[in-house]
Coordinates of C-alpha atoms in Angstrom, one line a residue:
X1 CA -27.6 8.1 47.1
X2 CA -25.6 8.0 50.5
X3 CA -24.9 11.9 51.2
X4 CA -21.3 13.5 52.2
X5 CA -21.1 16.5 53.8
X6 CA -18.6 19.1 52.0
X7 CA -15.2 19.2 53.6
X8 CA -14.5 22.3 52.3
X9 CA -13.2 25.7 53.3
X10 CA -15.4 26.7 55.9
X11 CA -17.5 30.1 55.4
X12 CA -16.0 33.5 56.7
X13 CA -19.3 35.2 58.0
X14 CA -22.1 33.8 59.3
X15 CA -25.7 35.1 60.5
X16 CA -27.1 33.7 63.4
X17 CA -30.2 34.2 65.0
X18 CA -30.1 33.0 68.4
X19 CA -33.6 34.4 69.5
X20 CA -34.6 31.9 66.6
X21 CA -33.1 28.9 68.1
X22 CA -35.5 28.9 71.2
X23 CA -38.1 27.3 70.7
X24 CA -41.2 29.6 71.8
X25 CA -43.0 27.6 74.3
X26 CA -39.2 27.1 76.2
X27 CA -39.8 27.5 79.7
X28 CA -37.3 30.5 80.0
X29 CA -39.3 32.4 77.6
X30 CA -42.0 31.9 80.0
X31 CA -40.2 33.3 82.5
X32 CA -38.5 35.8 80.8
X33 CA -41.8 37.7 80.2
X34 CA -42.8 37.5 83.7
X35 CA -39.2 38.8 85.1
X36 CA -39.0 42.5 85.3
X37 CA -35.5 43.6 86.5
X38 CA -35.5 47.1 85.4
X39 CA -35.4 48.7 88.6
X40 CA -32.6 46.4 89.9
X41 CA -29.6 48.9 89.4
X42 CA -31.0 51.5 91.4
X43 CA -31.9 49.6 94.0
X44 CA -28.2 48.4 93.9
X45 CA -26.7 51.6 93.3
X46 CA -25.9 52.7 96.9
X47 CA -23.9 49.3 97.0
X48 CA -21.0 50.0 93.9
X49 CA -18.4 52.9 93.8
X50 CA -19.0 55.8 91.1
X51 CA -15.8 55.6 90.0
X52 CA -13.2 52.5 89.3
X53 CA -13.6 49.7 87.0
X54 CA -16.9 48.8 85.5
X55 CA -18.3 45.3 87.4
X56 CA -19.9 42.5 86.3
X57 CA -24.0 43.3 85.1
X58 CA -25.7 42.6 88.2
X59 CA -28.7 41.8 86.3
X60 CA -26.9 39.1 84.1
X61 CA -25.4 37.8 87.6
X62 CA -29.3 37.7 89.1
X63 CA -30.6 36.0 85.7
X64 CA -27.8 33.2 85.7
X65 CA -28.9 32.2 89.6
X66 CA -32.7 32.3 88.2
X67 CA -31.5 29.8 85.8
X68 CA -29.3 27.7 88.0
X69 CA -32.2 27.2 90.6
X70 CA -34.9 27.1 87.9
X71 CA -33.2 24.0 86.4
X72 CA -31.5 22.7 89.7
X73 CA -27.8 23.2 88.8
X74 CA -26.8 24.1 92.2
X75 CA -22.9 24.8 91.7
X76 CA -22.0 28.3 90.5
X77 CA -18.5 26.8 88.6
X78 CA -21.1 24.1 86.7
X79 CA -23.7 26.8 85.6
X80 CA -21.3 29.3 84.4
X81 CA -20.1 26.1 82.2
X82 CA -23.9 25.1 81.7
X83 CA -24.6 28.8 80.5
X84 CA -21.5 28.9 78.4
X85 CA -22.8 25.7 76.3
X86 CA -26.9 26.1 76.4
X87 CA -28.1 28.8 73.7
X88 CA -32.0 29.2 75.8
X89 CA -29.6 30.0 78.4
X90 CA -27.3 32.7 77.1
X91 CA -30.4 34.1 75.6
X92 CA -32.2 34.6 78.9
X93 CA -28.9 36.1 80.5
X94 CA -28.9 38.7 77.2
X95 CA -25.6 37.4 76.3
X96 CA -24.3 37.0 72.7
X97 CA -22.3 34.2 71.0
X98 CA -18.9 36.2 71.3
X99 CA -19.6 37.5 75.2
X100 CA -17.8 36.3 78.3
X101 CA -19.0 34.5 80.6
X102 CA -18.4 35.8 84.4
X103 CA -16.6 33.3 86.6
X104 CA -17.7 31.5 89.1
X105 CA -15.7 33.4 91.6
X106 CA -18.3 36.6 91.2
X107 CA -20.9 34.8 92.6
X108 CA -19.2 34.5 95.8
X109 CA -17.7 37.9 96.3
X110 CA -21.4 39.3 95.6
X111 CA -23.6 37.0 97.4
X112 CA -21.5 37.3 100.2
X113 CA -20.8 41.3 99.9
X114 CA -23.6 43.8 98.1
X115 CA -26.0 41.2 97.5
X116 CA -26.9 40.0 100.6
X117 CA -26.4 43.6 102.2
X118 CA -28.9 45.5 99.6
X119 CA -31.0 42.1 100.5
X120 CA -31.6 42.1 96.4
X121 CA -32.6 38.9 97.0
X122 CA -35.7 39.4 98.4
X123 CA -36.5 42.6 96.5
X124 CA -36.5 40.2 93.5
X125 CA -38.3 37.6 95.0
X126 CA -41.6 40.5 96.2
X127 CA -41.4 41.8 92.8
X128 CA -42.2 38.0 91.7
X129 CA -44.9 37.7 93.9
X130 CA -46.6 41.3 92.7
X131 CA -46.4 40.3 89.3
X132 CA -48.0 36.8 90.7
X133 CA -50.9 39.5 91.7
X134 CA -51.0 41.2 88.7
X135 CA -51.7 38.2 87.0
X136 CA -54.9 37.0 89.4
X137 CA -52.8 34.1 90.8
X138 CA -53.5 35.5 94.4
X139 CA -56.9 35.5 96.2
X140 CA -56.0 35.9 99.5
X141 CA -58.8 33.9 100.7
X142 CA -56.6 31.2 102.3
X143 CA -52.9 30.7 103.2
X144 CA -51.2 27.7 104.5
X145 CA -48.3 27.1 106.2
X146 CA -45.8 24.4 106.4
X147 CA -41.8 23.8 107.5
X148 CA -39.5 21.5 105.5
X149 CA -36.1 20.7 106.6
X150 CA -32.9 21.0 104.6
X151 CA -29.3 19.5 105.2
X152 CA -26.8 21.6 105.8
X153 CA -23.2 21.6 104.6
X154 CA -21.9 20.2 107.7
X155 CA -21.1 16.7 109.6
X156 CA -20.5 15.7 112.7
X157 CA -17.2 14.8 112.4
X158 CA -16.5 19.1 112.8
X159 CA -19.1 19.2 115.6
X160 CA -18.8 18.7 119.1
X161 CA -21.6 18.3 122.1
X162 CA -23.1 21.5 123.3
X163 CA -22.0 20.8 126.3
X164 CA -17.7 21.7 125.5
X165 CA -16.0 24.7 126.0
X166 CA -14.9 25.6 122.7
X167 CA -12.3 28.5 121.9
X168 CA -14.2 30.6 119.6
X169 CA -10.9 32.8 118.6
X170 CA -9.1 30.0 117.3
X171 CA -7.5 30.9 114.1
X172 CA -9.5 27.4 112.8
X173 CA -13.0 28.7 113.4
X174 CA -12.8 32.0 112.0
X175 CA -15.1 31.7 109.6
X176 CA -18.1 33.6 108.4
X177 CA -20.9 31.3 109.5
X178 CA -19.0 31.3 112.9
X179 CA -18.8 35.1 112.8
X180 CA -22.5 35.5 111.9
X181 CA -23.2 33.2 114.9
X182 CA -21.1 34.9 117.5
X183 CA -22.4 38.6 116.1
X184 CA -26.1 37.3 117.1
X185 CA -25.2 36.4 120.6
X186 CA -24.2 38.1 123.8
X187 CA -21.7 37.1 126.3
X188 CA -25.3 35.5 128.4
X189 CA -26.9 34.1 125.4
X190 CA -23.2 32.3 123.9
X191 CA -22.7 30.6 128.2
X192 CA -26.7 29.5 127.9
X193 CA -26.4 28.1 124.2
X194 CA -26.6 24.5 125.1
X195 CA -27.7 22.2 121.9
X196 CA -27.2 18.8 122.2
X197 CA -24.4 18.9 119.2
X198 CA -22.7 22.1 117.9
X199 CA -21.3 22.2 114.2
X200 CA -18.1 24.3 114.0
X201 CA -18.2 24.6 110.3
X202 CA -21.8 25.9 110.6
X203 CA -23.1 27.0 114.1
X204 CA -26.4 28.5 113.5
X205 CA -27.6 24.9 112.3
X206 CA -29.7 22.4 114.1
X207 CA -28.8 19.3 115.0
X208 CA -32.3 16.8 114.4
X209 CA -33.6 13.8 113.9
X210 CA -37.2 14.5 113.3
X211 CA -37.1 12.5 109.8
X212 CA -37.0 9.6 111.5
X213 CA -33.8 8.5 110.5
X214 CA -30.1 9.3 111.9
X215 CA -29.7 13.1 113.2
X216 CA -28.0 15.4 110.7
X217 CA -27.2 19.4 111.0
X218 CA -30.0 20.8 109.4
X219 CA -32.2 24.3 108.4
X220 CA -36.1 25.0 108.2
X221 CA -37.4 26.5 105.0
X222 CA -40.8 27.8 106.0
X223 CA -43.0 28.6 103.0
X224 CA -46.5 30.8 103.3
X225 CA -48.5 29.9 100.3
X226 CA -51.7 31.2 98.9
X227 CA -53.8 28.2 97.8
X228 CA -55.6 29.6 95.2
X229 CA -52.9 28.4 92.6
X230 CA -49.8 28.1 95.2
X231 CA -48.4 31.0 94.8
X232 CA -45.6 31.4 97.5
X233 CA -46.3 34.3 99.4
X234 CA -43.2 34.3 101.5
X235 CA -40.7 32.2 102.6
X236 CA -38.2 32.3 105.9
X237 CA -35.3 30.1 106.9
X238 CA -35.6 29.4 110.5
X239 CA -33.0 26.6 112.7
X240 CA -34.7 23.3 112.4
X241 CA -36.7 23.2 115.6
X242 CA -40.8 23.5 115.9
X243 CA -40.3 27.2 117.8
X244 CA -38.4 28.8 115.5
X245 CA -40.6 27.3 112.6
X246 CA -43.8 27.8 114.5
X247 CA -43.3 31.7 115.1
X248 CA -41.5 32.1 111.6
X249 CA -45.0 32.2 110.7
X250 CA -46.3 35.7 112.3
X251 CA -43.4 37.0 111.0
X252 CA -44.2 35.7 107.5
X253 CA -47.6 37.2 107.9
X254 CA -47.1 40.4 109.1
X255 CA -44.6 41.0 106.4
X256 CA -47.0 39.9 103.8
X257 CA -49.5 42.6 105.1
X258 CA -47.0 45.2 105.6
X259 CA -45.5 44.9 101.9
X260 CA -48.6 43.5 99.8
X261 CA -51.5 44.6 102.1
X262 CA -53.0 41.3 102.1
X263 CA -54.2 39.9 105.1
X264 CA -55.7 36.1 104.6
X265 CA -59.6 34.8 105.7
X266 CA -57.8 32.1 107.0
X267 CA -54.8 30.1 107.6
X268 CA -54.0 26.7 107.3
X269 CA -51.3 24.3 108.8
X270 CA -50.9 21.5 110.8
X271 CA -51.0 20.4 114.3
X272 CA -47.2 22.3 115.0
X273 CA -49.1 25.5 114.9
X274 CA -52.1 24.8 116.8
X275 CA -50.5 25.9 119.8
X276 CA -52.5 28.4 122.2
X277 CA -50.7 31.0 121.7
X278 CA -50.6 31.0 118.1
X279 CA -54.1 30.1 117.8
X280 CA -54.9 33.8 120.3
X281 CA -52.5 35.4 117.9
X282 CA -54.4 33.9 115.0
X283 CA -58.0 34.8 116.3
X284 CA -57.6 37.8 118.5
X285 CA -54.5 39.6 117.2
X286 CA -55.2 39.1 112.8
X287 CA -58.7 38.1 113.2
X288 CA -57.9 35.2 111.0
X289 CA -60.0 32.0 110.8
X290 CA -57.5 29.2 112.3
X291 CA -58.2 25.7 109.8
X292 CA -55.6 24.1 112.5
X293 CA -56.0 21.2 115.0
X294 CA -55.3 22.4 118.1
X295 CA -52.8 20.7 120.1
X296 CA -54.2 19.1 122.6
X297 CA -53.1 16.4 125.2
X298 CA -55.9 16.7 128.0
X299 CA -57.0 13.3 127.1
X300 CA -56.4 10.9 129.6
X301 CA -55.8 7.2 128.0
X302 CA -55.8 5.5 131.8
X303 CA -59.6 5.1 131.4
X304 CA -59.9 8.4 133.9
X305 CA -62.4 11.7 132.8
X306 CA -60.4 13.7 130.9
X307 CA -61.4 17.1 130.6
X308 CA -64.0 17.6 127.7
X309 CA -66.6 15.0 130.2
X310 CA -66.4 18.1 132.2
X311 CA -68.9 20.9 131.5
X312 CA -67.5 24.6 131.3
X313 CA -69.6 27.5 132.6
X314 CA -68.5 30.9 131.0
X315 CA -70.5 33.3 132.7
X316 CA -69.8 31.7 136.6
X317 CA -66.5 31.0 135.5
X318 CA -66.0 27.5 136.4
X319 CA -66.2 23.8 135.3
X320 CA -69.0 21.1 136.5
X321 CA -68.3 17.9 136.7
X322 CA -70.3 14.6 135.3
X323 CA -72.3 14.7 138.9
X324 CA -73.1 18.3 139.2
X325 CA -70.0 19.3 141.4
X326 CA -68.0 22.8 140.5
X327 CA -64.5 23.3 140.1
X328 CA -63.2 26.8 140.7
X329 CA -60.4 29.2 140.9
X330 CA -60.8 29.9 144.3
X331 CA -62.9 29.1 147.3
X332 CA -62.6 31.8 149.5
X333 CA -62.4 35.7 148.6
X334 CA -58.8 37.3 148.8
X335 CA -58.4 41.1 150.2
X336 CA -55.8 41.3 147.5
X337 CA -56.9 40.3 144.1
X338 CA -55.1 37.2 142.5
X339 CA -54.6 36.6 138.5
X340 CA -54.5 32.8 139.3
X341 CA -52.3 32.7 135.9
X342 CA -49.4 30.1 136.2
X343 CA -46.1 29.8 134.5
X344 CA -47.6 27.9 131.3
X345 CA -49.9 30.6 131.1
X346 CA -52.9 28.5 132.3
X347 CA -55.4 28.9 135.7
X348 CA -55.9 26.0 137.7
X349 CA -59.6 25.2 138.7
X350 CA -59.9 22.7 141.5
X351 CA -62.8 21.2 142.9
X352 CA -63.6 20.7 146.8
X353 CA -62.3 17.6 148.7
X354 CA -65.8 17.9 150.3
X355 CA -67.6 17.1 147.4
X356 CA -64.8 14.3 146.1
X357 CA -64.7 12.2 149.4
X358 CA -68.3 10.7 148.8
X359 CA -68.8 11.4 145.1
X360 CA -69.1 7.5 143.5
X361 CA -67.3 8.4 140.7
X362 CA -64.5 9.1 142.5
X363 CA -62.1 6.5 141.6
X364 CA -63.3 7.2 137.8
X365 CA -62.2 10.6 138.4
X366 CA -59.6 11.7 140.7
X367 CA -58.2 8.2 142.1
X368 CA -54.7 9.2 143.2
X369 CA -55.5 12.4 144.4
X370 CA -57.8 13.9 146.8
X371 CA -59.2 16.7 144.2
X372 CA -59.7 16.9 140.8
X373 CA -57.7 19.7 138.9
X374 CA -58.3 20.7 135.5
X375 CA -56.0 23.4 134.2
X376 CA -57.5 25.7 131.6
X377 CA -55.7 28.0 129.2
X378 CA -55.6 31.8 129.0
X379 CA -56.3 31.1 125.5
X380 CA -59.1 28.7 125.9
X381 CA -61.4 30.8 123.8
X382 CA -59.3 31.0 120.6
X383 CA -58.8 27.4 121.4
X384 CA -62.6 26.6 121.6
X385 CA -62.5 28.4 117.7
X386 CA -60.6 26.0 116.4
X387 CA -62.5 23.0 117.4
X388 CA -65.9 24.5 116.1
X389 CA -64.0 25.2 112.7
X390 CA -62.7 21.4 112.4
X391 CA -66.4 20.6 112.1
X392 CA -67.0 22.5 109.2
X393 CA -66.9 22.0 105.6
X394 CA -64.8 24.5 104.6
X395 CA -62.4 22.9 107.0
X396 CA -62.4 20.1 105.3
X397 CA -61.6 21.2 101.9
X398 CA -58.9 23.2 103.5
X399 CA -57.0 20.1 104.7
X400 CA -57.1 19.0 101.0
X401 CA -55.7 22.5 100.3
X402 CA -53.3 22.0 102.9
X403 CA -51.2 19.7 100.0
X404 CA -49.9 22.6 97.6
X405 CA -47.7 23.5 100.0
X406 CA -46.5 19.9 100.4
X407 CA -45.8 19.3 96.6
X408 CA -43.9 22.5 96.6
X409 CA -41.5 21.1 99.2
X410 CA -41.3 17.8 96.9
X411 CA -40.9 20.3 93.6
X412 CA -38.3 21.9 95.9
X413 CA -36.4 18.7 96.8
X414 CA -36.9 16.5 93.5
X415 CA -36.9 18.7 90.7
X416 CA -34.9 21.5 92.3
X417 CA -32.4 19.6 93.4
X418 CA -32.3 21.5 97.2
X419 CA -31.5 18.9 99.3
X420 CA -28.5 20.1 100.9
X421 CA -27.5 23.6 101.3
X422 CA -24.5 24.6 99.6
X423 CA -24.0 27.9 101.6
X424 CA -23.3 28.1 105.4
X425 CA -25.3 30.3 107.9
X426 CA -28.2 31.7 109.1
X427 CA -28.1 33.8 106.0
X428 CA -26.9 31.9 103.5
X429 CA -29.7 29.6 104.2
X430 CA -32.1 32.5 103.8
X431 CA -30.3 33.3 100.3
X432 CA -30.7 29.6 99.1
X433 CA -34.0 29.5 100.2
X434 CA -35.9 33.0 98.6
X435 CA -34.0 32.1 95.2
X436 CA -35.9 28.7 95.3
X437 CA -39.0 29.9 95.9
X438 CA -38.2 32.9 93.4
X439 CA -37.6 30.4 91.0
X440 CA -40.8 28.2 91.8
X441 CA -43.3 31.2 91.6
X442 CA -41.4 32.2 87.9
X443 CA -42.0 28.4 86.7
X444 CA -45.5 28.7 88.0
X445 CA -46.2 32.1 86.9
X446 CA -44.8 31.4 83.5
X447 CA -46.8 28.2 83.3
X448 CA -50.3 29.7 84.0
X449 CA -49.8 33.1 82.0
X450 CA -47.7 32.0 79.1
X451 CA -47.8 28.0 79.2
X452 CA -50.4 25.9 76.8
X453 CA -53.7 27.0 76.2
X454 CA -55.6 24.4 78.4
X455 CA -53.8 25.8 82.0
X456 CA -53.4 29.5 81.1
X457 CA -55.9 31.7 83.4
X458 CA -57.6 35.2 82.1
X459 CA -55.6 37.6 83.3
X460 CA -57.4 41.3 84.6
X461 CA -57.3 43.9 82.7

């Protein structure tokens, strides 16, 4: 018999459950037992007045961004209509049936105003990555490093090349990325500032090309990830350019050992940060094992001896060539001492013309000139590390390693949805960035601790 439902007076009272109505293996459940945000009103409580109108819950305000970026709905006005509809989500936010909502325009006035002066958002994102600890998801044995680049909201219609004057006090460009730009330069720094193409909507971001494709304005999000179960251990949001990313990296580390005291065996990246300097600041500075190739580009590829066909003796200080000849800092003693050190931070060992003119391989070696000069690194030796490491196993494995961090960037991207940065400047990049990476290390942590049986790990007691 075909059914009908009942068209009747509808009932007066009803009893709802809504814990009941999520399901228990949700994935906000997960997280929700991993979250902690007790302690978030006091360390907010130096930014609201004692007296005056009650605000918005902070804490609801914080939840409804960890869903937003957990489930890649990046715009405030469509996740305060997302959370209005979806039960899992008012129940993670702790609100009821009947309760409000906040609007869309909160977010702004708090991102902007306590939030990213208390820098909750990073107090939020550490006490992720302690809980991340807790749990036995970080072994410190190995951290790797790797840059991704993000669009930002600007075009180059509203950009001009770096090379303009441009009125910075027009009424048109006073905005708050262009206020956070001009506040981090001087009068010397804003005449040397010379980028190829300057956004005036958003000056703090890059202009690049380094995907290959047309150049866009753009921002670096630099993630430091342990590779035990890719935990991210920090993340920074740099200009999109190889420095900046490059030495975003010693920042990231020191600030891991200052607020977890974790210091890694080694750390793993790619070519970018196989520098000399790095690799001195790797070895001699954190005494950590560098699993990087080192930049190198002493190879010749005229057919010429490069530089590794030439033999280097540490304890006379100098290099020997194929036939037996020595190339040396100086040939002559100097009543007042010399460091030899040149601009690039490298000493120049030369051999003697007497030993060039009649030397038969000669036009193998030095054919243009009269001398052969190799120029060696102040660094050579942290340098020479690296290359014994890439022969190893262990470095090996660690390229394979090296991929966590990569599919992070993909989860980031694809299932995310951060492919464009909604929020202008330096900082807002930052903001956008440590609430993606919050919301990576709560899917991950829920997922291990509280996820199916087959990928949970034993947690210590």
């Amino acid at each position: 018999m075909m059914g009908q439902r009942s068209s009747g007076q509808g009932r007066l009272f009803y009893a709802f459950d809504l814990d009941a109505h999520v399901p228990e293996n949700h994935l906000l459940r997960g997280i929700d037992r991993c979250l902690d945000l007790s302690d978030l009103r006091t360390q907010l409580a130096d930014h609201y007045s004692s007296t005056g109108r009650p605000s918005i819950d902070p804490e609801l305000m914080i939840r409804m961004l960890i869903v937003g970026y957990s489930y890649g709905i990046r715009s405030e006005r469509r996740l305060c209509e997302e959370v209005h509809l979806n039960l899992g989500y008012r129940w993670f936010c702790r609100l009821g049936l009947e309760d409000a909502v906040p609007d869309h325009s909160t977010f702004s006035k708090n991102r902007h105003g306590r939030f990213r002066e208390s820098g909750i958002f990073r107090w939020v994102f550490d006490e992720v990555v302690r809980r991340c600890m807790a749990a036995g998801l970080v072994k410190a044995e190995g951290f790797a490093v790797d840059a991704s680049i993000i669009a930002a909201d600007a075009n180059k219609q509203r950009s001009v090349p770096g090379t303009d004057r441009i009125d910075w006090s027009s009424p048109a460009l006073s905005t708050r990325a262009v206020r956070e730009y001009l506040e981090g330069l001087d009068g010397e720094a804003l005449a040397e500032a010379m980028p190829k193409r300057l956004s005036l909507t958003d000056p703090q971001s890059s202009w690049t090309a380094a995907l290959g494709g047309p150049a866009f304005f753009a921002y670096s999000t630099n993630y430091l990830i342990d590779t035990a179960h890719g935990v991210i251990m920090d993340v920074e949001a740099t200009p999109a350019h190889r420095t900046a990313e490059v030495e975003s990296t010693k920042a990231m580390v020191e600030r891991v050992e200052a607020r977890f005291a974790i210091t890694p065996e080694r750390l793993i990246g790619d070519m970018a940060y196989g520098n000399a300097p790095m690799l001195a600041w790797m070895v001699d500075e954190k005494e950590i094992e560098p699993h990087v190739p080192v930049w190198d580009k002493t190879q010749r590829q005229d057919g010429t001896l490069s530089s590794t066909d030439f033999q280097w003796d540490d304890d006379a200080n100098e290099y020997r060539c194929p036939e037996g000849h020595s190339l040396r800092i100086e040939r002559r003693p100097f009543k007042k001492a010399r460091t030899h050190i040149t601009k690039l931070n490298s000493i120049i060992y030369r051999s003697s013309q007497h030993d060039c003119q009649h030397c038969p391989r000669k036009m193998q070696c030095c054919p243009k000139t009269p001398i052969r000069k190799i120029a060696r690194s102040i660094h050579e030796h942290a340098r020479d590390v690296a290359r014994r490491i890439r022969t190893t196993p262990e470095y090996a494995r660690s390229r394979r390693l090296r991929k966590k961090v990569e599919m992070l960037f993909a989860h980031l991207k694809r299932i995310l949805k951060v492919t464009r940065l909604r929020l202008r400047g330096l900082s807002g990049a930052s903001d956008e960035f440590t609430l993606a990476a919050t919301a990576q290390n709560l899917r991950r942590l829920a997922m291990l601790t509280h996820g199916p049986p087959s990928r949970r790990i034993a947690t210590p007691a």
